[in-house]
Coordinates of N, CA and C and ligand atoms in Angstrom, one line a residue:
M40 N 211.6 241.5 13.8 CA 212.0 240.9 15.0 C 210.7 240.4 15.7
T41 N 210.7 239.1 16.1 CA 209.7 238.6 16.8 C 209.6 239.2 18.3
K42 N 208.3 239.2 18.9 CA 208.2 239.8 20.1 C 208.7 238.9 21.2
P43 N 209.3 239.2 22.1 CA 209.8 238.3 23.2 C 208.5 237.8 23.9
V44 N 208.3 236.6 24.5 CA 207.3 236.1 25.4 C 207.9 236.0 26.6
V45 N 207.3 236.8 27.4 CA 207.8 236.9 28.9 C 206.5 236.5 29.9
G46 N 206.9 235.4 30.5 CA 205.9 234.9 31.6 C 205.9 235.6 32.8
V47 N 205.0 235.7 33.6 CA 204.8 236.2 34.8 C 204.0 235.2 35.7
L48 N 204.9 234.9 36.9 CA 204.4 233.8 37.7 C 203.0 234.4 38.3
A49 N 201.8 233.8 38.1 CA 200.7 234.4 38.7 C 199.6 233.6 39.7
L50 N 200.6 233.1 40.6 CA 200.0 232.3 41.6 C 199.4 233.2 42.8
Q51 N 200.0 234.5 43.1 CA 199.7 235.5 44.0 C 200.4 236.6 43.9
G52 N 200.1 237.7 44.5 CA 200.8 238.9 44.3 C 200.3 239.9 43.1
D53 N 201.4 240.7 42.7 CA 201.0 241.8 41.8 C 201.6 241.6 40.4
F54 N 201.1 240.3 39.8 CA 201.4 239.8 38.7 C 200.9 240.8 37.6
A55 N 199.7 241.3 37.7 CA 198.8 242.2 36.9 C 199.7 243.4 36.4
E56 N 200.3 244.1 37.4 CA 200.9 245.2 37.2 C 202.1 245.1 36.2
H57 N 202.9 243.9 36.6 CA 204.1 243.5 35.7 C 203.7 243.4 34.3
I58 N 202.5 242.7 34.0 CA 202.0 242.2 32.8 C 201.7 243.6 32.1
A59 N 201.0 244.5 32.7 CA 200.7 245.7 32.1 C 202.1 246.7 31.6
V60 N 203.0 246.6 32.5 CA 204.4 247.5 32.0 C 205.0 246.6 30.8
L61 N 204.8 245.3 31.0 CA 205.5 244.4 29.8 C 204.8 244.7 28.3
R62 N 203.5 244.7 28.4 CA 202.7 245.0 27.3 C 203.0 246.5 26.7
R63 N 203.0 247.4 27.7 CA 203.5 248.7 27.3 C 204.8 248.8 26.6
L64 N 205.9 247.8 26.9 CA 207.0 248.0 26.3 C 207.0 247.0 25.0
G65 N 205.8 246.4 24.8 CA 205.5 245.6 23.4 C 206.0 244.1 23.5
A66 N 206.0 243.8 24.8 CA 206.5 242.2 24.7 C 205.2 241.5 24.9
E67 N 205.2 240.1 24.5 CA 204.0 239.3 24.7 C 204.1 238.8 25.9
T68 N 202.9 238.5 26.7 CA 203.0 238.0 27.9 C 202.2 236.8 28.2
R69 N 202.5 236.1 29.4 CA 201.7 234.8 29.6 C 201.7 234.7 31.0
E70 N 200.5 234.5 31.8 CA 200.5 234.3 33.2 C 200.9 232.9 33.4
V71 N 201.8 232.5 34.5 CA 202.3 231.1 34.6 C 201.6 230.7 35.9
R72 N 200.9 229.5 35.9 CA 200.4 228.8 36.9 C 200.6 227.4 37.2
L73 N 201.2 227.0 35.9 CA 201.3 225.4 35.7 C 202.6 225.3 35.0
P74 N 203.4 223.8 35.4 CA 204.7 223.7 34.7 C 204.5 223.9 33.3
A75 N 203.6 223.5 32.6 CA 203.4 223.5 31.1 C 203.3 225.1 30.5
D76 N 202.9 226.0 31.4 CA 202.9 227.4 31.0 C 204.2 227.9 30.8
L77 N 205.3 227.1 31.3 CA 206.8 227.6 31.1 C 207.3 227.2 29.7
A78 N 206.6 226.5 29.1 CA 207.0 226.1 27.7 C 207.0 227.3 26.7
G79 N 208.2 227.5 26.1 CA 208.3 228.4 24.8 C 208.5 229.9 25.6
L80 N 208.7 230.1 26.9 CA 208.8 231.5 27.3 C 210.5 231.8 27.1
D81 N 210.6 233.1 26.8 CA 211.9 233.6 26.9 C 212.4 234.1 28.0
A82 N 211.5 234.5 29.0 CA 212.0 235.0 30.2 C 210.8 234.8 31.3
L83 N 211.3 235.4 32.5 CA 209.9 235.0 33.5 C 210.3 236.1 34.6
I84 N 209.2 236.5 35.2 CA 209.3 237.6 36.3 C 208.5 236.8 37.5
I85 N 209.1 236.7 38.5 CA 208.4 236.3 39.9 C 208.0 237.7 40.7
P86 N 206.7 238.0 40.6 CA 206.3 239.3 41.4 C 206.3 239.4 42.8
G87 N 206.1 240.6 43.2 CA 206.0 240.8 44.6 C 204.6 240.2 45.3
G88 N 204.5 240.0 46.5 CA 203.5 239.5 47.2 C 203.7 239.0 48.6
E89 N 203.5 237.5 48.7 CA 203.8 236.9 49.9 C 204.7 235.6 49.5
S90 N 206.1 235.8 49.9 CA 206.9 234.7 49.4 C 206.4 233.3 50.0
T91 N 205.9 233.3 51.2 CA 205.5 231.9 51.8 C 204.4 231.4 50.9
T92 N 203.4 232.3 50.6 CA 202.3 231.8 49.9 C 202.6 231.4 48.4
I93 N 203.5 232.3 47.8 CA 203.9 231.8 46.7 C 204.6 230.6 46.5
G94 N 205.5 230.3 47.5 CA 206.2 229.3 47.7 C 205.5 228.0 47.9
K95 N 204.4 228.2 48.7 CA 203.5 227.1 49.0 C 202.7 226.6 47.8
L96 N 202.1 227.7 47.1 CA 201.4 227.3 46.0 C 202.3 226.6 44.8
A97 N 203.6 227.3 44.7 CA 204.4 226.7 43.7 C 204.7 225.2 43.9
A98 N 204.9 225.0 45.3 CA 205.1 223.6 45.6 C 204.0 222.6 45.1
E99 N 202.9 223.2 45.6 CA 201.5 222.4 45.5 C 201.4 222.2 43.8
Y100 N 201.6 223.2 43.1 CA 201.6 222.9 41.6 C 202.7 222.3 40.9
E101 N 203.7 221.8 41.7 CA 204.7 221.1 41.4 C 205.5 222.0 40.3
L102 N 205.8 223.3 40.6 CA 206.5 224.2 40.0 C 207.9 224.3 40.4
I103 N 208.1 224.0 41.7 CA 209.6 224.3 42.0 C 210.9 223.9 41.0
E104 N 210.6 222.5 40.9 CA 211.8 221.8 39.8 C 211.7 222.5 38.4
P105 N 210.6 222.7 37.8 CA 210.5 223.3 36.5 C 210.8 224.9 36.5
L106 N 210.8 225.4 37.8 CA 211.3 226.7 37.9 C 212.8 227.1 37.8
R107 N 213.3 226.1 38.8 CA 214.9 225.8 38.7 C 215.3 225.4 37.5
K108 N 214.9 224.7 36.8 CA 215.4 224.5 35.4 C 215.3 225.7 34.5
F109 N 214.2 226.1 34.6 CA 214.1 227.3 33.8 C 215.0 228.4 34.1
G110 N 215.2 228.6 35.3 CA 216.1 229.9 35.7 C 217.5 229.3 35.5
A111 N 217.8 228.1 35.4 CA 219.3 227.7 35.0 C 219.7 228.1 33.5
A112 N 218.6 228.3 32.8 CA 218.8 228.6 31.3 C 218.4 230.0 30.7
R113 N 217.4 230.3 31.5 CA 216.8 231.7 30.9 C 216.6 232.9 32.0
P114 N 216.4 234.2 31.5 CA 216.4 235.2 32.4 C 215.2 235.1 33.3
V115 N 215.3 235.3 34.6 CA 214.4 235.5 35.5 C 214.7 236.7 36.5
W116 N 213.6 237.4 36.8 CA 213.5 238.6 37.7 C 212.7 238.2 38.9
G117 N 213.2 238.5 39.9 CA 212.4 238.5 41.1 C 212.2 239.9 41.8
T118 N 211.0 240.3 42.0 CA 210.7 241.7 42.9 C 210.1 241.3 44.1
C119 N 210.8 241.8 45.2 CA 210.3 241.8 46.5 C 210.1 240.2 47.0
A120 N 208.9 239.8 47.0 CA 208.9 238.4 47.5 C 209.5 237.4 46.3
G121 N 209.5 238.0 45.1 CA 210.1 237.1 44.1 C 211.6 237.1 44.1
A122 N 212.2 238.1 44.9 CA 213.6 238.1 45.1 C 214.1 237.0 46.0
I123 N 213.1 237.0 47.1 CA 213.3 236.0 48.1 C 213.2 234.5 47.7
L124 N 212.2 234.4 46.7 CA 212.0 233.1 45.9 C 213.4 232.8 45.3
L125 N 214.0 233.6 44.5 CA 215.2 233.4 43.9 C 216.4 233.1 44.7
S126 N 216.4 233.4 45.8 CA 217.7 233.5 46.6 C 218.1 232.1 47.2
R127 N 219.4 232.1 47.3 CA 219.8 230.8 47.8 C 219.4 230.5 49.3
D128 N 219.5 231.6 50.1 CA 219.3 231.7 51.4 C 218.4 232.9 51.8
A129 N 217.6 232.8 52.8 CA 216.9 233.9 53.5 C 216.8 233.7 54.9
T130 N 217.3 234.8 55.5 CA 217.1 235.0 57.0 C 215.7 235.3 57.1
R131 N 215.2 235.0 58.6 CA 213.7 235.2 58.7 C 212.8 234.6 57.9
A132 N 213.3 233.5 57.2 CA 212.3 232.8 56.3 C 211.4 232.1 57.3
K133 N 210.3 231.7 56.8 CA 209.6 230.9 57.6 C 210.0 229.5 57.5
H134 N 209.8 228.7 58.7 CA 210.5 227.5 58.6 C 209.9 226.5 57.5
G135 N 210.7 226.1 56.7 CA 210.1 225.1 55.5 C 209.7 225.8 54.3
Q136 N 209.9 227.3 54.4 CA 209.5 227.8 53.1 C 210.4 227.5 51.8
P137 N 209.8 227.1 50.8 CA 210.6 226.8 49.7 C 211.3 228.0 48.9
L138 N 212.5 227.8 48.8 CA 213.2 228.8 47.9 C 213.7 228.0 46.7
L139 N 213.9 228.9 45.7 CA 214.5 228.1 44.2 C 215.8 228.1 44.3
G140 N 216.6 229.1 45.1 CA 218.2 228.9 45.3 C 218.8 229.1 43.7
L141 N 218.3 229.9 43.0 CA 218.8 230.1 41.9 C 220.0 231.2 41.8
M142 N 219.8 232.1 42.7 CA 220.8 233.2 42.7 C 221.7 233.0 44.0
D143 N 223.0 233.5 43.8 CA 223.8 233.3 44.9 C 223.7 234.7 45.9
I144 N 222.6 235.0 46.5 CA 222.4 236.0 47.4 C 221.6 235.6 48.7
T145 N 222.0 236.1 49.7 CA 221.3 235.9 50.9 C 220.3 237.2 51.2
V146 N 219.0 236.8 51.4 CA 218.2 238.0 51.6 C 217.7 237.9 53.1
Q147 N 217.2 239.1 53.5 CA 216.6 239.1 54.9 C 215.2 239.4 54.9
R148 N 214.2 238.6 55.0 CA 212.8 238.9 54.8 C 212.5 240.1 55.8
N149 N 211.5 241.0 55.4 CA 210.7 241.8 56.2 C 211.8 242.7 57.0
A150 N 213.1 243.1 56.2 CA 214.1 243.8 56.7 C 214.0 245.2 57.3
F151 N 212.9 245.8 57.0 CA 212.9 247.2 57.4 C 212.1 247.6 58.5
G152 N 211.7 246.5 59.3 CA 210.8 246.8 60.5 C 209.6 247.3 60.3
R153 N 208.7 247.3 61.3 CA 207.3 247.4 61.0 C 206.9 249.1 60.8
Q154 N 207.4 249.9 61.5 CA 207.2 251.3 61.7 C 207.3 251.8 60.3
V155 N 208.4 251.2 59.4 CA 208.9 251.9 58.1 C 208.4 250.5 57.1
D156 N 207.4 249.7 57.4 CA 206.9 248.7 56.5 C 207.2 249.1 55.0
S157 N 206.7 250.3 54.8 CA 206.5 250.7 53.4 C 207.2 252.3 53.2
F158 N 208.1 252.3 52.2 CA 208.5 253.7 52.1 C 209.0 253.8 50.4
E159 N 209.4 254.9 50.0 CA 209.8 255.3 48.7 C 210.9 256.0 48.8
T160 N 211.9 255.6 48.2 CA 213.2 256.4 48.1 C 213.8 256.4 46.6
S161 N 214.7 257.4 46.5 CA 215.3 257.7 45.0 C 216.6 256.8 45.1
L162 N 216.8 256.0 44.1 CA 218.0 255.1 44.0 C 219.0 255.6 42.8
D163 N 220.1 255.5 43.1 CA 221.1 255.8 41.6 C 221.3 254.3 41.2
V164 N 221.0 254.1 39.9 CA 221.1 252.8 39.4 C 221.9 252.9 38.1
P165 N 223.2 253.1 38.2 CA 224.0 253.3 37.0 C 224.0 252.3 35.7
A166 N 223.5 251.1 36.0 CA 223.1 250.1 35.1 C 221.9 250.5 34.2
L167 N 221.1 251.4 34.6 CA 220.1 251.8 33.9 C 220.2 252.5 32.6
A168 N 221.7 253.2 32.7 CA 222.0 254.1 31.6 C 222.1 253.0 30.4
A169 N 222.2 251.9 30.4 CA 222.4 251.0 29.1 C 220.9 251.1 28.6
V170 N 219.8 251.5 29.0 CA 218.6 251.5 28.5 C 217.8 253.0 28.3
A171 N 218.4 254.0 29.0 CA 217.8 255.1 28.9 C 219.0 256.2 28.5
D172 N 218.4 257.2 27.9 CA 219.3 258.3 27.3 C 219.9 259.0 28.4
D173 N 219.0 259.6 29.3 CA 219.5 260.1 30.5 C 219.2 259.2 31.7
N174 N 219.8 259.2 32.8 CA 219.5 258.2 33.9 C 219.4 259.1 35.2
P175 N 218.1 259.5 35.2 CA 217.9 260.3 36.6 C 217.6 259.3 37.8
P176 N 217.6 259.3 39.1 CA 217.3 258.5 40.2 C 216.0 257.9 39.7
F177 N 216.1 256.5 40.2 CA 214.9 255.7 40.1 C 214.1 255.7 41.5
S178 N 212.7 256.2 41.4 CA 212.0 256.2 42.6 C 211.4 254.7 42.9
A179 N 211.9 254.1 44.0 CA 211.7 252.7 44.4 C 210.8 252.6 45.4
V180 N 209.9 251.8 45.3 CA 208.5 251.7 46.2 C 209.0 250.4 47.0
F181 N 209.2 250.4 48.3 CA 209.5 249.4 49.2 C 208.1 249.0 49.9
I182 N 207.7 247.8 50.1 CA 206.6 247.1 50.8 C 206.9 246.2 51.7
R183 N 207.1 246.2 52.9 CA 207.7 245.1 53.6 C 208.7 244.2 53.0
A184 N 209.6 245.2 52.6 CA 210.7 244.4 51.6 C 211.8 243.7 52.2
P185 N 212.3 242.9 51.5 CA 213.4 242.1 52.0 C 214.6 243.0 51.6
M186 N 215.8 242.9 52.2 CA 217.2 243.3 51.9 C 218.0 242.4 51.5
I187 N 218.8 242.6 50.4 CA 219.7 241.7 50.0 C 221.1 241.8 51.2
E188 N 221.0 240.8 51.9 CA 222.1 240.8 53.0 C 223.5 240.7 52.5
S189 N 223.7 239.7 51.5 CA 225.0 239.6 50.9 C 225.0 239.0 49.4
A190 N 225.9 239.4 48.7 CA 226.3 238.7 47.4 C 227.2 237.7 47.7
D191 N 226.8 236.6 47.4 CA 227.6 235.4 47.9 C 228.5 234.7 46.8
A192 N 228.5 235.3 45.8 CA 229.4 234.8 44.6 C 230.1 236.0 43.9
P193 N 231.3 235.8 43.4 CA 232.1 237.0 42.7 C 231.3 237.6 41.6
D194 N 230.4 236.7 40.8 CA 229.7 237.4 39.5 C 228.3 237.9 40.0
V195 N 228.0 238.0 41.2 CA 226.8 238.9 41.6 C 227.2 240.3 41.6
E196 N 226.4 241.1 40.8 CA 226.7 242.6 40.6 C 225.9 243.4 41.3
V197 N 226.3 244.2 42.2 CA 225.3 245.0 43.0 C 224.9 246.2 42.0
L198 N 223.6 246.2 41.9 CA 223.1 247.4 41.0 C 222.6 248.6 41.6
A199 N 222.1 248.5 42.9 CA 221.6 249.6 43.6 C 221.7 249.3 45.3
S200 N 222.0 250.4 45.9 CA 222.1 250.1 47.5 C 221.5 251.5 48.0
L201 N 220.9 251.5 49.2 CA 220.5 252.6 50.1 C 221.9 253.3 50.4
E202 N 221.5 254.6 50.7 CA 222.5 255.3 51.4 C 223.3 254.7 52.4
D203 N 222.7 253.9 53.2 CA 223.7 253.2 54.3 C 224.2 251.8 53.9
G204 N 224.3 251.8 52.4 CA 225.0 250.4 52.0 C 224.0 249.5 51.8
T205 N 222.8 249.4 52.4 CA 222.1 248.2 52.1 C 221.9 247.8 50.7
I206 N 222.1 246.6 50.2 CA 221.9 246.1 48.8 C 220.3 245.9 48.5
V207 N 219.9 246.6 47.5 CA 218.4 246.5 47.3 C 218.3 246.0 45.6
A208 N 219.3 245.8 45.1 CA 219.2 245.4 43.5 C 220.4 244.7 43.3
A209 N 220.3 243.3 42.6 CA 221.5 242.7 42.2 C 221.3 242.0 41.0
R210 N 222.5 241.6 40.3 CA 222.3 240.8 39.0 C 223.3 239.6 39.0
Q211 N 223.0 238.5 38.7 CA 223.8 237.5 38.7 C 223.6 236.9 37.2
G212 N 224.4 237.3 36.2 CA 224.2 236.8 34.7 C 222.8 237.3 34.4
K213 N 222.0 236.2 34.0 CA 220.5 236.7 33.6 C 219.6 236.8 34.8
L214 N 220.1 236.6 35.9 CA 219.1 236.7 36.9 C 219.1 238.1 37.7
L215 N 217.9 238.5 38.0 CA 217.9 239.8 38.7 C 217.0 240.0 39.8
A216 N 217.3 240.6 40.9 CA 216.7 240.6 42.0 C 216.5 242.1 42.8
T217 N 215.4 242.4 42.9 CA 215.0 243.8 43.3 C 214.2 243.6 44.7
S218 N 214.7 244.3 45.6 CA 213.9 244.3 46.8 C 212.7 245.1 46.7
F219 N 212.4 246.2 45.8 CA 211.4 247.0 45.6 C 210.6 246.7 44.3
H220 N 209.6 247.6 44.1 CA 208.7 247.2 43.2 C 208.6 248.1 42.0
P221 N 209.4 248.0 40.9 CA 209.5 248.9 39.7 C 208.1 248.9 39.0
E222 N 207.4 247.7 39.1 CA 206.0 247.6 38.4 C 204.9 248.6 39.0
L223 N 205.3 249.4 40.1 CA 204.3 250.2 40.7 C 204.5 251.8 40.3
N224 N 205.3 252.0 39.5 CA 205.7 253.5 39.3 C 205.5 253.6 37.7
Q225 N 205.4 254.6 37.0 CA 205.4 254.8 35.7 C 206.6 254.8 35.0
D226 N 207.8 254.2 35.9 CA 209.1 254.3 35.1 C 209.4 253.1 34.8
D227 N 209.5 252.8 33.3 CA 209.6 251.4 32.9 C 210.9 251.0 32.7
R228 N 212.3 251.6 33.3 CA 213.4 251.5 32.8 C 213.8 250.1 33.5
F229 N 213.4 249.6 34.6 CA 213.9 248.4 35.1 C 213.4 247.2 34.4
H230 N 212.2 247.3 33.7 CA 211.5 246.2 32.8 C 212.5 246.4 31.6
Q231 N 212.8 247.5 31.0 CA 213.5 247.6 29.9 C 214.8 246.9 30.1
Y232 N 215.3 247.2 31.2 CA 216.7 246.5 31.6 C 216.5 245.1 31.5
F233 N 215.5 244.5 32.1 CA 215.2 243.1 32.3 C 215.1 242.4 30.9
L234 N 214.5 243.2 29.9 CA 214.3 242.7 28.6 C 215.5 242.8 27.9
S235 N 216.6 243.7 28.4 CA 217.8 243.8 27.5 C 218.6 242.5 27.9
L236 N 218.3 241.9 28.7 CA 219.0 240.4 29.2 C 218.7 239.4 28.3
L237 N 217.6 239.5 27.6 CA 217.3 238.4 27.0 C 218.0 238.3 25.6
P238 N 218.4 237.2 25.1 CA 219.3 237.0 24.0 C 218.7 237.7 22.9
Ligands
LIG438 N1 207.2 240.5 53.0 C1 206.9 239.8 51.9 C2 207.5 238.4 51.9 O1 208.3 237.9 52.9 C3 207.4 240.3 50.7 C4 206.7 241.7 50.3 C5 206.4 242.2 48.9 O2 206.4 241.3 48.0 N2 206.0 243.3 48.8 O3 207.1 237.6 51.2

């Protein structure tokens, strides 16, 4: 079997951590900075960071349309800022901030307030049972995270919610959005799950 080639958008944010996990799982990786870097990729991750900065740089490098085209055909996973980029709509977005509009979700930027800017919590993610023999709770790191305010199409599947019902992970076909940062702990199950979406 040939190794999948997975790109990680490397304009800003914690792309290096995603690359480290993907390599650990045996995928080939490529940093994506220009439209030409998308050629031949099997899938793409848009990392956490600052969605306004990532969006601005993506517009400057003329990546917005190529990213939309890519995401219409192949698996894309957005973590945190990346989830904002993937969304169709973002409340509290900066005026004019570009969104890819690939996934039918509405997110709310910086949804968890200043005093709890960052926190870690355990999540039940039943879907991860597909890639792991046992499926203990996933320890999720939230850093000035967005929440997924609503799933706006019938085929958006909620993968994980906080105890109060706030949606923090969702999937629509081959598109995946997580409010938190699975690349920041040593638990590779979310990356394995993403790789399982590849044909
Ligand atoms: N608050 C950031 C934004 O709005 C996201 C934070 C993150 O990616 N950790 O883009």
